[in-house]
Amino acid sequence: MARQKQIINLEEILNHPQVQKATDDTNKELLDRRKYSPPKCDVFAKPYTVLRQMDTYRFELDKEAEKQLPNIIGNSVQLVEGRDALEGDGAERYEKKRHIGIVFSGGPAPGGHNVIAGLYDAAKKANPQTRVYGFLVGPDGIIENEAVELSDDLVDAYRNLGGFTMIKTGRTKIDTPEKMTLSRETCRRLELDALVIVGGDDSNTNAAFLAQEMLADNVQVIGVPKTIDGDIQVRDADGNVLCAMSFGFHTAARAFANSISNLCTDSSSDIKYWHICKVMGRVASHLALEVALQTHANMTLIGEDLADYTDKERLEKAQKQDRSDYHAYGMTLRHLSRVICEGIVRRAAAGKNYGVIVIPEGVLEFINEIQVFIIKLNTIIAEYNQTHDKDFHASFPRLEDKLEYLRRLAQRSREDASFKLWHTRDDDLFNDIPAFFQEGLLMERDSHGNFPFSQVETEKVIMGLVQDYLNILKEEGTYKIGLHKSYYQKILQSAGLDPAQYGEALFDNYNTDGPLIMKPAIISLKTLGQELENRGLIQKGDKVPPAVEKIYKKSMPSFKTQIHFYGYDGRGNDPTRFDCIYTYNLGLTVFSLIAAGATGQMAAIKNLEMDFSRWEPLGIPIAPLMHLEERKGRLALVIEKSVVDVDSIAFQVVKAHREKWLAATPGVDHFRRPGPIRFTGKSEEERPLTLELNAIGATDKQAGAGKD
Ligand code: FBP
């Protein structure tokens, strides 16, 4: 009997407690996160903190930084120390009512909200009358005086949560006298005592210039090292590590690693795809390196390693002929594609026509020929903007217009020998690359003059070359899938054929152990037929036996890829416990720096690799970290980015495991399963693997140190 259709009263259903619970915006994870109080470093257990000047740390000062930042260039490293009481009017100064502004600058990084929470808690504890303002949508909020006063409710709503949702972020640089005047005006209107800039290398550079300018207004400026890229790492001139890692790196790397590890599982299950994973990191490959350690993906490119490459054969040849060959240094895109192909072909020979490749977003920065284009185009665009007082991208909106402009420059180089910026050869080479890549290389630079690597389909460029070369290898007969001997024998026997007789005809290595590799000469059904004919296994005009055809088809690879980009997703992840604790303590450190009158300093925590009880909050002087670098076609003072050190322990460990993780041998792969970021429970790792490995030497060197 047909069941009668039940009539649903939607309103009743929507009001049902179970439906209400299921559709509520909050869940247990969110509530647990909001409730969690990160532990504080020992120094913050005391009612007051002071700063101890650490003159033992030295920096080599850049002449230009001395000239442009005279007010803060003499700053030293300051160690935060806890005190039960302060001398003289110290307590009064520490507890005075203050107005503090905080801004996020640059891309989001997990943990930013806890920097605000730490600062807010410390400031309100010192004086509940203190006001903390959050500038909205990045530095534009300072320029336009768009700010919100932070309250308990607002701060509590975002504790331990990812993103910069509370006050948003932006990439504007305060780099003109007009913007600086407006920013100073905002600080005056809000009666700010201090301005806190949470940002990357460029934003902390900006913080130094603001500190320099705003000293006259008695506004202290403090920076906080933020970026998932992990490229703000500070050492003094003697190599002492002061800041080993920016916040957000751990979470983003763990999030990427979890997704990529899932792909390792999928790819080794249905064994038909190569997954190509581009991971963020605008220039430095720190994130890719950590992902390699976390997942043991089959191949991980490290940009800094490619730049370090030397073609020894080429070099030796040149040396024998007593000449120099500069092309022997560094890797070309073509060579890189060959290296990747070699790994793919070797795995296929072991029977594994699948795998996972990790490509850092900024890898092109380390490929000579592309780096030259990036620098030349940067300069061309900057010179055009300056000479014509117009925006290059607005003047030449379409790719054809831009290419036409470049063509005219090449023409100019032919007529005027002193014009060297864009030669005919540059133009020819540039016209050889696919249009989507040309568009990528001509993309608008950000306000700090950085190249937008995240917008360029790097993986498509590299994999295009890989595909082309694999096609050649397939034609040559050297890209084949290795087959299990027992499988081959079973198929032939079940068709009544003698495996040994056919084996000699089909495979060069039939009488050895290991996967059977079909002869290079067999690249089509036709060539297969000929081989069988030559051996007298079939007569001229006979069809290849179906069982043999099946074996042939199994041995012929098709290269199928799935392309993924991991960046924005990991950047928006809720922070790991490490990032929650790190950032909350950075916020507390910021207040200690402000309370002690510091300016032009960056809050940091030393000894992050050690047990929490050894973490040391400090202030690092920003001006001494500056050096001159090409930006928008000109030299500018900036904080130097830290790229992967190819001599570091973390990199050397990855390098030593390359062969194992490629797993170009029959048998299992060596994938590692980091799992998702776990906020509760005991199994979440304590800190990034890169950090732990790179600290091995350093921790051993520290007197009496070592992990607790
Ligand atoms: P920050 O250096 O500002 O932290 O940003 C890092 C980053 O996430 C890079 O990894 C990436 O290349 C870039 O931002 C993407 O920028 P955008 O958000 O403008 O697309």
PDB file of N, CA, C and O and ligand atoms in Angstrom, residues 105-109 171 199-201 203 226-229 231 280-283 287 361 446 451-455 567-568 571 641, ligand 1:
ATOM      1  N   SER A 105      48.060  44.720   8.274  1.00  0.00           N
ATOM      2  CA  SER A 105      48.534  45.180   6.979  1.00  0.00           C
ATOM      3  C   SER A 105      49.049  43.985   6.172  1.00  0.00           C
ATOM      4  O   SER A 105      49.809  43.172   6.675  1.00  0.00           O
ATOM      5  N   GLY A 106      48.581  43.860   4.933  1.00  0.00           N
ATOM      6  CA  GLY A 106      49.004  42.726   4.097  1.00  0.00           C
ATOM      7  C   GLY A 106      48.026  41.569   4.190  1.00  0.00           C
ATOM      8  O   GLY A 106      46.902  41.720   4.667  1.00  0.00           O
ATOM      9  N   GLY A 107      48.460  40.418   3.719  1.00  0.00           N
ATOM     10  CA  GLY A 107      47.577  39.244   3.688  1.00  0.00           C
ATOM     11  C   GLY A 107      47.259  38.720   5.080  1.00  0.00           C
ATOM     12  O   GLY A 107      48.085  38.828   5.979  1.00  0.00           O
ATOM     13  N   PRO A 108      46.063  38.154   5.266  1.00  0.00           N
ATOM     14  CA  PRO A 108      45.719  37.581   6.567  1.00  0.00           C
ATOM     15  C   PRO A 108      46.684  36.471   6.975  1.00  0.00           C
ATOM     16  O   PRO A 108      47.259  35.800   6.120  1.00  0.00           O
ATOM     17  N   ALA A 109      46.843  36.299   8.286  1.00  0.00           N
ATOM     18  CA  ALA A 109      47.665  35.198   8.812  1.00  0.00           C
ATOM     19  C   ALA A 109      47.011  34.739  10.110  1.00  0.00           C
ATOM     20  O   ALA A 109      46.667  35.576  10.949  1.00  0.00           O
ATOM     21  N   ARG A 171      46.386  46.381   1.740  1.00  0.00           N
ATOM     22  CA  ARG A 171      47.800  46.397   1.353  1.00  0.00           C
ATOM     23  C   ARG A 171      48.335  47.798   1.054  1.00  0.00           C
ATOM     24  O   ARG A 171      49.387  47.937   0.439  1.00  0.00           O
ATOM     25  N   GLY A 199      52.156  43.263  10.481  1.00  0.00           N
ATOM     26  CA  GLY A 199      52.353  43.060   9.046  1.00  0.00           C
ATOM     27  C   GLY A 199      53.623  42.302   8.715  1.00  0.00           C
ATOM     28  O   GLY A 199      54.373  41.872   9.602  1.00  0.00           O
ATOM     29  N   GLY A 200      53.861  42.153   7.404  1.00  0.00           N
ATOM     30  CA  GLY A 200      55.032  41.428   6.927  1.00  0.00           C
ATOM     31  C   GLY A 200      56.253  42.325   6.827  1.00  0.00           C
ATOM     32  O   GLY A 200      56.299  43.409   7.443  1.00  0.00           O
ATOM     33  N   ASP A 201      57.224  41.914   6.026  1.00  0.00           N
ATOM     34  CA  ASP A 201      58.468  42.679   5.915  1.00  0.00           C
ATOM     35  C   ASP A 201      58.204  44.104   5.423  1.00  0.00           C
ATOM     36  O   ASP A 201      58.741  45.077   5.961  1.00  0.00           O
ATOM     37  N   SER A 203      55.365  45.842   5.625  1.00  0.00           N
ATOM     38  CA  SER A 203      54.590  46.627   6.588  1.00  0.00           C
ATOM     39  C   SER A 203      55.447  47.028   7.775  1.00  0.00           C
ATOM     40  O   SER A 203      55.296  48.125   8.328  1.00  0.00           O
ATOM     41  N   LYS A 226      54.139  39.362  11.058  1.00  0.00           N
ATOM     42  CA  LYS A 226      53.053  38.515  10.566  1.00  0.00           C
ATOM     43  C   LYS A 226      53.307  38.104   9.132  1.00  0.00           C
ATOM     44  O   LYS A 226      53.724  38.937   8.339  1.00  0.00           O
ATOM     45  N   THR A 227      53.141  36.905   8.756  1.00  0.00           N
ATOM     46  CA  THR A 227      53.002  36.442   7.373  1.00  0.00           C
ATOM     47  C   THR A 227      53.076  34.926   7.333  1.00  0.00           C
ATOM     48  O   THR A 227      53.962  34.327   7.969  1.00  0.00           O
ATOM     49  N   ILE A 228      52.153  34.343   6.595  1.00  0.00           N
ATOM     50  CA  ILE A 228      52.182  32.885   6.474  1.00  0.00           C
ATOM     51  C   ILE A 228      53.452  32.460   5.742  1.00  0.00           C
ATOM     52  O   ILE A 228      53.883  31.329   5.869  1.00  0.00           O
ATOM     53  N   ASP A 229      54.046  33.371   4.961  1.00  0.00           N
ATOM     54  CA  ASP A 229      55.207  32.998   4.138  1.00  0.00           C
ATOM     55  C   ASP A 229      56.432  32.604   4.969  1.00  0.00           C
ATOM     56  O   ASP A 229      57.351  31.982   4.451  1.00  0.00           O
ATOM     57  N   ASP A 231      58.793  34.416   5.994  1.00  0.00           N
ATOM     58  CA  ASP A 231      60.055  35.002   5.527  1.00  0.00           C
ATOM     59  C   ASP A 231      60.542  36.178   6.354  1.00  0.00           C
ATOM     60  O   ASP A 231      61.472  36.869   5.947  1.00  0.00           O
ATOM     61  N   MET A 280      51.312  28.608  -1.446  1.00  0.00           N
ATOM     62  CA  MET A 280      51.701  30.011  -1.306  1.00  0.00           C
ATOM     63  C   MET A 280      53.092  30.184  -0.714  1.00  0.00           C
ATOM     64  O   MET A 280      53.664  29.246  -0.155  1.00  0.00           O
ATOM     65  N   GLY A 281      53.529  31.394  -0.805  1.00  0.00           N
ATOM     66  CA  GLY A 281      54.848  31.806  -0.380  1.00  0.00           C
ATOM     67  C   GLY A 281      55.350  32.634  -1.548  1.00  0.00           C
ATOM     68  O   GLY A 281      55.822  32.062  -2.533  1.00  0.00           O
ATOM     69  N   ARG A 282      55.166  33.983  -1.452  1.00  0.00           N
ATOM     70  CA  ARG A 282      55.372  34.821  -2.626  1.00  0.00           C
ATOM     71  C   ARG A 282      56.766  34.663  -3.219  1.00  0.00           C
ATOM     72  O   ARG A 282      56.932  34.555  -4.408  1.00  0.00           O
ATOM     73  N   VAL A 283      57.767  34.632  -2.359  1.00  0.00           N
ATOM     74  CA  VAL A 283      59.129  34.451  -2.860  1.00  0.00           C
ATOM     75  C   VAL A 283      59.741  33.201  -2.215  1.00  0.00           C
ATOM     76  O   VAL A 283      60.072  32.241  -2.892  1.00  0.00           O
ATOM     77  N   LEU A 287      57.150  27.560   3.099  1.00  0.00           N
ATOM     78  CA  LEU A 287      55.913  26.778   3.254  1.00  0.00           C
ATOM     79  C   LEU A 287      56.032  25.434   2.529  1.00  0.00           C
ATOM     80  O   LEU A 287      55.632  24.395   3.057  1.00  0.00           O
ATOM     81  N   GLU A 361      54.834  28.760  -4.788  1.00  0.00           N
ATOM     82  CA  GLU A 361      54.267  29.840  -5.606  1.00  0.00           C
ATOM     83  C   GLU A 361      55.354  30.735  -6.213  1.00  0.00           C
ATOM     84  O   GLU A 361      55.255  31.178  -7.352  1.00  0.00           O
ATOM     85  N   ASP A 446      52.044  45.223  -6.491  1.00  0.00           N
ATOM     86  CA  ASP A 446      51.288  45.797  -5.373  1.00  0.00           C
ATOM     87  C   ASP A 446      51.914  47.118  -4.950  1.00  0.00           C
ATOM     88  O   ASP A 446      52.922  47.551  -5.521  1.00  0.00           O
ATOM     89  N   PHE A 451      55.893  41.597  -6.942  1.00  0.00           N
ATOM     90  CA  PHE A 451      55.304  40.896  -8.081  1.00  0.00           C
ATOM     91  C   PHE A 451      54.202  39.940  -7.573  1.00  0.00           C
ATOM     92  O   PHE A 451      54.422  39.190  -6.622  1.00  0.00           O
ATOM     93  N   PRO A 452      53.015  39.948  -8.204  1.00  0.00           N
ATOM     94  CA  PRO A 452      51.902  39.138  -7.675  1.00  0.00           C
ATOM     95  C   PRO A 452      51.971  37.666  -8.097  1.00  0.00           C
ATOM     96  O   PRO A 452      51.195  37.206  -8.928  1.00  0.00           O
ATOM     97  N   PHE A 453      52.888  36.924  -7.506  1.00  0.00           N
ATOM     98  CA  PHE A 453      53.072  35.526  -7.898  1.00  0.00           C
ATOM     99  C   PHE A 453      51.800  34.691  -7.765  1.00  0.00           C
ATOM    100  O   PHE A 453      51.590  33.748  -8.514  1.00  0.00           O
ATOM    101  N   SER A 454      50.948  35.057  -6.770  1.00  0.00           N
ATOM    102  CA  SER A 454      49.754  34.224  -6.547  1.00  0.00           C
ATOM    103  C   SER A 454      48.824  34.251  -7.757  1.00  0.00           C
ATOM    104  O   SER A 454      48.014  33.358  -7.941  1.00  0.00           O
ATOM    105  N   GLN A 455      48.952  35.297  -8.597  1.00  0.00           N
ATOM    106  CA  GLN A 455      48.053  35.427  -9.747  1.00  0.00           C
ATOM    107  C   GLN A 455      48.597  34.725 -11.003  1.00  0.00           C
ATOM    108  O   GLN A 455      47.926  34.663 -12.016  1.00  0.00           O
ATOM    109  N   GLY A 567      46.486  28.261  -0.751  1.00  0.00           N
ATOM    110  CA  GLY A 567      46.943  29.573  -0.304  1.00  0.00           C
ATOM    111  C   GLY A 567      45.904  30.217   0.577  1.00  0.00           C
ATOM    112  O   GLY A 567      45.979  30.163   1.807  1.00  0.00           O
ATOM    113  N   TYR A 568      44.882  30.749  -0.081  1.00  0.00           N
ATOM    114  CA  TYR A 568      43.881  31.528   0.651  1.00  0.00           C
ATOM    115  C   TYR A 568      43.173  30.674   1.701  1.00  0.00           C
ATOM    116  O   TYR A 568      42.814  31.161   2.767  1.00  0.00           O
ATOM    117  N   ARG A 571      45.432  30.334   4.709  1.00  0.00           N
ATOM    118  CA  ARG A 571      45.583  31.656   5.306  1.00  0.00           C
ATOM    119  C   ARG A 571      44.383  31.979   6.194  1.00  0.00           C
ATOM    120  O   ARG A 571      44.474  32.738   7.141  1.00  0.00           O
ATOM    121  N   LYS A 641      64.030  40.094   3.107  1.00  0.00           N
ATOM    122  CA  LYS A 641      63.246  38.862   3.248  1.00  0.00           C
ATOM    123  C   LYS A 641      64.188  37.705   3.545  1.00  0.00           C
ATOM    124  O   LYS A 641      65.254  37.630   2.953  1.00  0.00           O
TER     125      LYS A 641
HETATM  126  P1  FBP B   1      51.850  38.870   3.318  1.00  0.00           P
HETATM  127  O1  FBP B   1      53.290  38.854   2.971  1.00  0.00           O
HETATM  128  O2  FBP B   1      51.222  40.189   3.249  1.00  0.00           O
HETATM  129  O3  FBP B   1      51.599  38.189   4.627  1.00  0.00           O
HETATM  130  O4  FBP B   1      51.046  37.991   2.253  1.00  0.00           O
HETATM  131  C1  FBP B   1      51.507  36.748   1.900  1.00  0.00           C
HETATM  132  C2  FBP B   1      50.649  36.122   0.831  1.00  0.00           C
HETATM  133  O5  FBP B   1      49.710  35.246   1.396  1.00  0.00           O
HETATM  134  C3  FBP B   1      51.553  35.406  -0.165  1.00  0.00           C
HETATM  135  O6  FBP B   1      51.808  34.090   0.233  1.00  0.00           O
HETATM  136  C4  FBP B   1      50.788  35.543  -1.444  1.00  0.00           C
HETATM  137  O7  FBP B   1      51.650  35.569  -2.550  1.00  0.00           O
HETATM  138  C5  FBP B   1      50.128  36.873  -1.310  1.00  0.00           C
HETATM  139  O8  FBP B   1      49.943  37.077   0.055  1.00  0.00           O
HETATM  140  C6  FBP B   1      48.813  36.935  -2.015  1.00  0.00           C
HETATM  141  O9  FBP B   1      48.394  38.244  -2.030  1.00  0.00           O
HETATM  142  P2  FBP B   1      46.912  38.721  -2.270  1.00  0.00           P
HETATM  143  O10 FBP B   1      46.204  38.507  -0.966  1.00  0.00           O
HETATM  144  O11 FBP B   1      47.046  40.149  -2.571  1.00  0.00           O
HETATM  145  O12 FBP B   1      46.333  37.904  -3.369  1.00  0.00           O
END
